[in-house]
Coordinates of C-alpha atoms in Angstrom, one line a residue:
M116 CA -18.9 68.6 109.3
R117 CA -22.1 69.0 111.3
Y118 CA -25.5 67.5 112.3
P119 CA -29.4 67.2 113.5
Q120 CA -32.8 68.2 115.5
R121 CA -36.7 68.3 115.1
L122 CA -39.4 70.8 115.9
K123 CA -43.0 70.5 116.5
L124 CA -44.8 72.4 119.2
A125 CA -47.9 72.3 121.2
A126 CA -49.1 75.6 122.5
G127 CA -47.5 76.5 125.8
V128 CA -44.2 74.8 125.0
L129 CA -42.3 77.8 126.3
T130 CA -43.1 80.0 129.3
L131 CA -43.3 83.6 128.4
G132 CA -40.9 85.9 130.2
L133 CA -40.4 89.6 130.1
V134 CA -41.1 91.1 126.7
V135 CA -38.0 92.1 124.8
S136 CA -38.2 95.8 124.2
A137 CA -38.9 96.5 120.5
C138 CA -37.0 98.9 118.2
S139 CA -38.8 101.6 116.2
A140 CA -41.3 100.5 113.6
P141 CA -39.7 99.7 110.3
S142 CA -40.8 101.3 107.1
T143 CA -41.8 100.0 103.8
S144 CA -40.2 101.4 100.6
S145 CA -42.8 104.2 100.7
G146 CA -41.8 105.1 104.3
N147 CA -45.0 103.9 105.9
P148 CA -45.0 101.4 108.8
T149 CA -45.4 97.8 107.8
T150 CA -49.1 96.9 108.3
T151 CA -51.3 94.1 107.2
A152 CA -54.6 92.7 108.4
P153 CA -54.0 91.1 111.8
G154 CA -53.1 87.5 111.5
S155 CA -52.9 87.7 107.7
S156 CA -50.3 85.6 105.8
A157 CA -47.1 87.3 104.8
A158 CA -46.4 88.2 101.2
P159 CA -46.5 85.1 99.1
A160 CA -46.9 85.7 95.4
G161 CA -45.8 89.0 94.0
V162 CA -42.7 89.4 96.1
P163 CA -40.2 91.1 93.7
E164 CA -36.8 89.8 92.9
K165 CA -35.4 92.8 94.8
P166 CA -36.9 95.6 96.8
S167 CA -38.1 98.7 95.0
A168 CA -35.8 100.8 97.2
P169 CA -33.2 99.9 99.8
V170 CA -34.7 98.7 103.1
T171 CA -33.7 98.8 106.8
L172 CA -33.8 95.4 108.5
N173 CA -34.5 95.1 112.2
I174 CA -33.2 91.8 113.5
L175 CA -34.1 90.0 116.7
D176 CA -31.5 87.5 117.9
V177 CA -32.6 85.1 120.6
A178 CA -29.8 82.5 120.1
G179 CA -26.5 84.4 120.4
N180 CA -26.4 84.1 116.6
Q181 CA -25.2 87.7 116.0
K182 CA -21.6 86.8 116.7
L183 CA -21.8 84.1 114.0
T184 CA -23.7 85.9 111.3
A185 CA -23.2 89.7 111.8
G186 CA -20.1 89.6 109.6
M187 CA -22.1 87.8 106.8
I188 CA -24.9 90.4 107.0
E189 CA -22.5 93.4 107.1
A190 CA -20.8 92.0 104.1
F191 CA -24.1 91.7 102.2
V192 CA -25.1 95.3 103.1
A193 CA -21.7 96.5 101.9
D194 CA -22.0 94.6 98.6
H195 CA -25.7 95.3 98.0
P196 CA -26.5 98.8 99.3
D197 CA -29.3 98.8 96.7
V198 CA -31.0 96.0 98.7
I199 CA -30.4 96.8 102.3
S200 CA -29.4 100.2 103.5
A201 CA -28.9 99.4 107.2
V202 CA -29.4 96.8 109.9
T203 CA -30.3 97.1 113.5
W204 CA -30.0 94.4 116.1
E205 CA -31.9 93.4 119.3
S206 CA -31.1 90.5 121.5
G207 CA -33.4 88.6 123.8
G208 CA -34.2 85.2 125.3
A209 CA -36.0 82.4 123.5
P210 CA -38.7 82.2 126.2
D211 CA -39.6 85.8 125.6
L212 CA -39.8 85.4 121.8
V213 CA -43.6 84.8 121.5
G214 CA -44.4 87.6 123.8
T215 CA -42.4 90.0 121.6
I216 CA -43.5 88.9 118.2
K217 CA -47.1 87.8 118.6
P218 CA -48.5 91.2 119.5
Q219 CA -46.7 92.6 116.4
V220 CA -48.1 89.9 114.1
D221 CA -51.6 90.2 115.6
S222 CA -51.7 94.0 115.3
G223 CA -50.2 93.9 111.8
N224 CA -47.5 96.3 112.9
L225 CA -44.1 94.6 112.6
Q226 CA -41.2 96.1 114.5
I227 CA -39.0 93.0 114.0
D228 CA -38.3 92.0 110.4
L229 CA -36.1 88.9 110.8
V230 CA -35.6 86.5 113.8
L231 CA -32.5 84.5 114.4
T232 CA -33.3 81.7 116.8
G233 CA -32.6 78.1 117.9
T234 CA -35.0 75.3 117.7
D235 CA -36.7 76.4 120.9
G236 CA -37.8 79.9 119.6
L237 CA -38.5 78.6 116.1
S238 CA -40.8 75.9 117.4
A239 CA -42.6 78.3 119.8
G240 CA -43.3 80.6 116.9
I241 CA -44.6 77.6 114.8
G242 CA -47.0 76.8 117.6
Q243 CA -48.3 80.3 117.7
D244 CA -48.5 80.6 113.9
L245 CA -46.0 83.5 113.8
W246 CA -43.8 82.7 110.8
I247 CA -44.4 82.7 107.0
P248 CA -43.9 79.3 105.4
L249 CA -40.5 80.4 104.1
V250 CA -39.2 77.3 102.4
D251 CA -42.6 76.2 101.0
E252 CA -43.3 79.6 99.4
F253 CA -39.8 80.8 98.6
G254 CA -37.6 77.7 98.5
D255 CA -36.6 78.3 94.9
R256 CA -35.2 81.7 95.9
I257 CA -33.0 80.3 98.6
D258 CA -31.9 77.2 96.6
N259 CA -28.4 77.3 98.2
Q260 CA -30.1 75.2 100.8
A261 CA -29.5 72.3 98.4
N262 CA -25.9 72.5 99.6
Y263 CA -26.5 71.9 103.2
M264 CA -24.2 69.3 104.8
E265 CA -26.3 66.2 105.6
P266 CA -26.6 66.9 109.4
A267 CA -27.6 70.5 108.7
A268 CA -30.1 69.2 106.2
K269 CA -31.6 67.0 108.9
M270 CA -31.8 70.0 111.2
Q271 CA -33.6 71.9 108.4
E272 CA -36.3 69.2 108.4
L273 CA -37.1 70.2 111.9
A274 CA -38.1 73.7 110.8
E275 CA -41.1 72.3 108.9
G276 CA -40.5 74.9 106.2
F277 CA -40.9 77.9 108.6
G278 CA -37.2 78.7 109.0
A279 CA -33.9 78.4 107.2
V280 CA -30.8 76.9 108.9
V281 CA -28.0 79.5 108.8
T282 CA -25.4 77.9 111.2
Y283 CA -24.9 74.4 112.5
Y284 CA -22.7 72.4 114.9
P285 CA -22.5 68.9 116.4
S286 CA -22.5 70.2 119.9
G287 CA -21.7 67.4 122.3
P288 CA -21.7 66.0 125.0
L289 CA -18.0 66.3 125.8
L290 CA -16.1 66.8 129.1
Q291 CA -13.9 69.7 130.1
Y292 CA -11.6 69.3 133.1
N293 CA -8.7 70.8 135.1
P294 CA -5.8 68.4 134.5
E295 CA -4.3 69.3 137.8
A296 CA -7.3 67.9 139.6
V297 CA -8.5 65.2 137.3
T298 CA -5.8 62.7 136.5
D299 CA -8.0 59.7 135.7
V300 CA -10.4 61.2 133.1
P301 CA -13.7 59.3 132.8
T302 CA -14.4 57.6 129.5
S303 CA -18.0 56.5 130.2
P304 CA -21.0 57.8 132.3
E305 CA -20.3 55.0 134.8
E306 CA -16.7 56.2 135.3
L307 CA -18.0 59.8 135.5
L308 CA -20.4 58.8 138.3
A309 CA -17.6 57.0 140.1
W310 CA -15.4 60.1 139.9
A311 CA -18.2 62.3 141.2
K312 CA -18.7 60.0 144.1
A313 CA -15.0 60.1 144.9
N314 CA -14.9 63.9 144.5
P315 CA -18.3 65.2 145.8
G316 CA -19.1 68.8 144.9
K317 CA -16.4 69.0 142.2
F318 CA -18.5 68.0 139.2
G319 CA -21.5 70.0 138.0
Y320 CA -23.6 71.4 135.2
A321 CA -26.2 74.0 134.7
R322 CA -30.0 73.6 134.7
P323 CA -30.7 72.1 131.3
A324 CA -33.6 74.4 130.5
N325 CA -31.1 77.4 130.7
S326 CA -28.0 75.9 129.3
G327 CA -26.9 74.5 126.0
P328 CA -24.2 72.2 127.5
G329 CA -26.7 71.2 130.2
R330 CA -29.4 70.1 127.7
T331 CA -26.8 68.4 125.5
F332 CA -25.6 66.3 128.4
L333 CA -29.2 65.5 129.3
Q334 CA -30.0 64.4 125.8
G335 CA -26.8 62.5 125.2
L336 CA -27.0 60.3 128.2
P337 CA -29.8 58.0 126.9
Y338 CA -27.6 57.0 124.0
M339 CA -24.6 56.3 126.2
L340 CA -26.6 54.4 128.8
G341 CA -28.5 52.3 126.3
D342 CA -32.0 53.5 127.1
T343 CA -34.8 51.9 125.2
D344 CA -35.8 55.1 123.4
P345 CA -33.6 58.2 123.5
S346 CA -36.4 60.2 121.8
D347 CA -38.9 59.6 124.6
P348 CA -38.0 61.0 128.0
V349 CA -41.2 59.7 129.5
D350 CA -41.2 56.0 128.6
G351 CA -37.7 55.5 127.2
W352 CA -35.3 57.1 129.7
D353 CA -35.4 54.8 132.7
K354 CA -31.7 54.4 132.9
T355 CA -31.0 58.1 132.4
W356 CA -33.3 59.3 135.2
A357 CA -31.9 56.7 137.5
Y358 CA -28.4 57.7 136.6
L359 CA -29.1 61.5 137.1
K360 CA -30.7 60.9 140.5
E361 CA -27.6 59.0 141.7
L362 CA -25.3 61.6 140.2
N363 CA -27.3 64.3 141.9
E364 CA -26.1 63.1 145.3
Y365 CA -22.7 64.4 144.5
V366 CA -23.7 67.7 142.9
D367 CA -24.1 70.6 145.2
T368 CA -25.8 73.1 143.0
Y369 CA -27.0 73.7 139.4
P370 CA -26.4 77.2 138.1
T371 CA -29.1 78.8 136.0
G372 CA -26.8 79.6 133.1
T373 CA -23.6 78.3 131.5
G374 CA -21.7 81.4 132.3
Q375 CA -21.6 80.4 136.0
V376 CA -20.4 76.9 135.0
I377 CA -17.5 78.5 133.2
T378 CA -16.7 80.6 136.3
N379 CA -16.9 77.5 138.5
I380 CA -14.4 75.5 136.6
S381 CA -12.2 78.5 136.0
D382 CA -11.8 79.5 139.7
G383 CA -11.4 75.9 140.9
T384 CA -14.9 75.5 142.5
W385 CA -15.4 72.6 140.1
S386 CA -12.9 70.4 138.5
M387 CA -15.0 68.8 135.7
I388 CA -18.0 69.8 133.6
P389 CA -20.0 68.5 130.6
T390 CA -19.5 70.8 127.6
T391 CA -19.9 71.2 123.9
T392 CA -17.3 72.0 121.2
G393 CA -18.2 75.7 121.2
W394 CA -18.4 76.2 124.9
E395 CA -15.1 74.4 125.3
I396 CA -13.3 76.6 122.7
E397 CA -14.6 80.1 123.0
P398 CA -14.3 80.7 126.8
R399 CA -10.6 79.8 126.5
A400 CA -10.2 82.0 123.4
D401 CA -11.8 85.1 125.0
G402 CA -10.1 84.7 128.4
R403 CA -13.1 83.6 130.5
A404 CA -11.5 80.3 131.1
P405 CA -7.8 79.4 131.4
N406 CA -6.3 77.7 128.4
T407 CA -4.8 75.1 130.7
L408 CA -8.2 73.3 130.8
E409 CA -8.4 70.1 128.8
A410 CA -11.2 68.3 127.0
A411 CA -12.1 64.7 126.5
A412 CA -14.8 62.6 124.8
F413 CA -16.6 59.6 126.0
D414 CA -15.5 56.4 124.3
D415 CA -18.9 55.6 123.1
F416 CA -21.3 58.5 122.5
T417 CA -23.6 60.2 120.0
W418 CA -23.4 63.8 119.0
V419 CA -26.6 65.7 119.8
T420 CA -26.6 68.3 117.1
D421 CA -27.8 71.9 117.1
A422 CA -28.6 74.8 114.6
H423 CA -29.7 78.4 114.3
Y424 CA -32.5 79.4 112.0
A425 CA -33.7 82.6 110.2
A426 CA -37.5 83.1 110.4
I427 CA -39.7 85.9 109.0
P428 CA -42.7 87.1 111.0
K429 CA -46.1 87.0 109.3
G430 CA -47.2 90.3 107.8
Q431 CA -43.9 91.2 106.3
S432 CA -43.8 93.7 103.4
D433 CA -43.0 92.4 99.9
D434 CA -39.9 94.6 99.7
K435 CA -38.5 93.4 103.0
T436 CA -39.3 89.8 102.2
A437 CA -37.4 90.2 98.9
A438 CA -34.4 91.7 100.7
I439 CA -34.3 88.9 103.3
L440 CA -34.5 86.2 100.6
L441 CA -31.5 87.7 98.8
L442 CA -29.6 88.0 102.1
L443 CA -30.3 84.3 103.0
Q444 CA -29.2 83.1 99.6
Y445 CA -26.0 85.1 100.0
M446 CA -25.3 83.8 103.5
L447 CA -25.7 80.2 102.3
T448 CA -22.7 80.3 100.0
P449 CA -19.5 78.6 101.1
E450 CA -17.3 81.7 101.1
V451 CA -19.8 83.6 103.3
N452 CA -21.0 80.8 105.5
A453 CA -17.4 80.1 106.5
M454 CA -17.6 83.2 108.7
A455 CA -19.6 81.1 111.1
Y456 CA -16.3 79.7 112.4
D457 CA -16.1 82.9 114.3
H458 CA -14.2 82.4 117.6
G459 CA -15.3 78.8 118.0
Y460 CA -18.6 79.6 119.7
F461 CA -20.6 77.1 117.5
Y462 CA -17.6 75.0 116.3
P463 CA -17.4 74.4 113.5
G464 CA -20.4 76.6 112.7
P465 CA -21.0 76.5 108.9
A466 CA -24.0 74.6 107.5
I467 CA -22.9 74.6 103.9
E468 CA -20.7 72.0 102.1
G469 CA -17.4 73.5 101.1
A470 CA -17.5 76.3 103.8
T471 CA -14.1 75.2 105.1
L472 CA -11.8 76.8 107.6
D473 CA -9.5 78.2 105.0
L474 CA -12.3 80.3 103.7
A475 CA -13.0 81.8 107.1
P476 CA -11.6 85.2 108.1
Q477 CA -7.9 85.1 109.2
A478 CA -8.9 86.0 112.8
S479 CA -11.1 82.9 112.9
Q480 CA -8.4 80.7 111.5
D481 CA -6.0 82.1 114.1
V482 CA -8.3 81.4 117.0
I483 CA -9.1 77.9 115.9
A484 CA -5.4 77.2 115.3
E485 CA -4.6 78.3 118.9
F486 CA -7.6 77.2 120.9
G487 CA -9.2 74.4 118.8
R488 CA -8.5 70.7 119.4
D489 CA -6.8 68.9 116.6
W490 CA -8.9 65.8 117.3
Y491 CA -12.3 67.4 117.1
D492 CA -12.8 67.2 113.3
A493 CA -12.0 63.5 113.2
L494 CA -14.3 62.9 116.2
I495 CA -17.1 64.8 114.4
E496 CA -16.7 62.6 111.3
E497 CA -16.4 59.4 113.3
K498 CA -19.2 59.4 115.8
P499 CA -22.9 59.1 115.0
K500 CA -25.2 62.2 115.1
A501 CA -28.7 62.5 116.4
T502 CA -31.2 65.3 116.2
P503 CA -32.4 66.8 119.6
L504 CA -35.7 66.0 121.1
T505 CA -38.8 67.6 119.6
A506 CA -39.7 70.8 121.3
E507 CA -42.7 69.1 123.0
Q508 CA -40.5 66.2 124.3
L509 CA -37.7 68.6 125.4
V510 CA -40.1 70.6 127.6
I511 CA -41.2 67.3 129.2
A512 CA -37.6 66.4 129.8
F513 CA -36.9 69.8 131.3
D514 CA -39.9 69.6 133.6
T515 CA -39.0 66.1 134.7
W516 CA -35.4 67.2 135.5
D517 CA -36.6 70.3 137.4
R518 CA -38.9 68.2 139.5
E519 CA -37.0 65.0 140.0
I520 CA -33.3 66.0 139.8
G521 CA -32.6 69.6 140.4
A522 CA -35.4 70.7 142.7
G523 CA -34.0 72.8 145.5
K524 CA -30.6 73.1 143.9
Y525 CA -31.0 75.7 141.2

């Protein structure tokens, strides 16, 4: 089962980084590059039920989504060679998304056909008017969205009609720890603070702006600490900011990515970290972390949910739009969406009702059987879920953390 988030951006929400290098210009069914008047709206009426000839799709992934959905897309291509002949992939970072897509939209020369992104990249594109209004214009052609699980449906609301949820997970915050070093596992933020004070330098997390577990921990604290408004990091997080400042006294450094956090707990530098279901399972499954690490939940907490979205840049050709709509409808069927279990990266992963583990590939079932936690599913059902901060509020939270908590340590 899975859960929420909400988007809305003001210009400048994300700092642009290096532009992701683009792949060669795609072609329409006639073989000519996709071109429209700069800034024009993408193909609304007149998009055929299927392309007039098979198309090649160039996909940009800025969320690590490829590992969850590549199998779905490959299966569609194999089953429907008359719709999509081939797929190419590029990966990049969400902060670089606008710098990559906006020049293509403005020039009317798309080199990326489909974007797979988290709420951060999707909201940045909304703010810059980069996406076609996918659900508003073509919702009847991806009507499998009616089968979203409730938390995934709430995450879909955040897209404001500009993207379609393809994968979902409840995220966290949870704790991961080395049982040889942590014998009295904290069950509340207060106990965690006391443990960190007694073991300085042995607890840590990554800079929230660069880490899923870091930002989940940041957003989960207001619920656990009883702040006045968990959705308002400016006027509603007094207890959270005070708590993080005190906790900061016992944290030596904040890595700029979750990978270093995994290294730190794996090599014994740290003994305990905040985590999410996916970051707790997959590193043990792929050998980055020892399988001897344990996980625990706070006694009283709220899941801060997460999702990945598919978005289509403005200016897309009718044929490619038609192909993408057919692809998304296919991906949002239980048998196909169950591939999102993958190796636990976004556990559980599926966004669709009925996409149960028994429908997932055997390799996924085997990984979850060996490295999953038998208490996760019950915990997901039991605890409340909350959507993440809006993009605008999240940027404020990141900036406040950077200035008041992590300054000089990341």
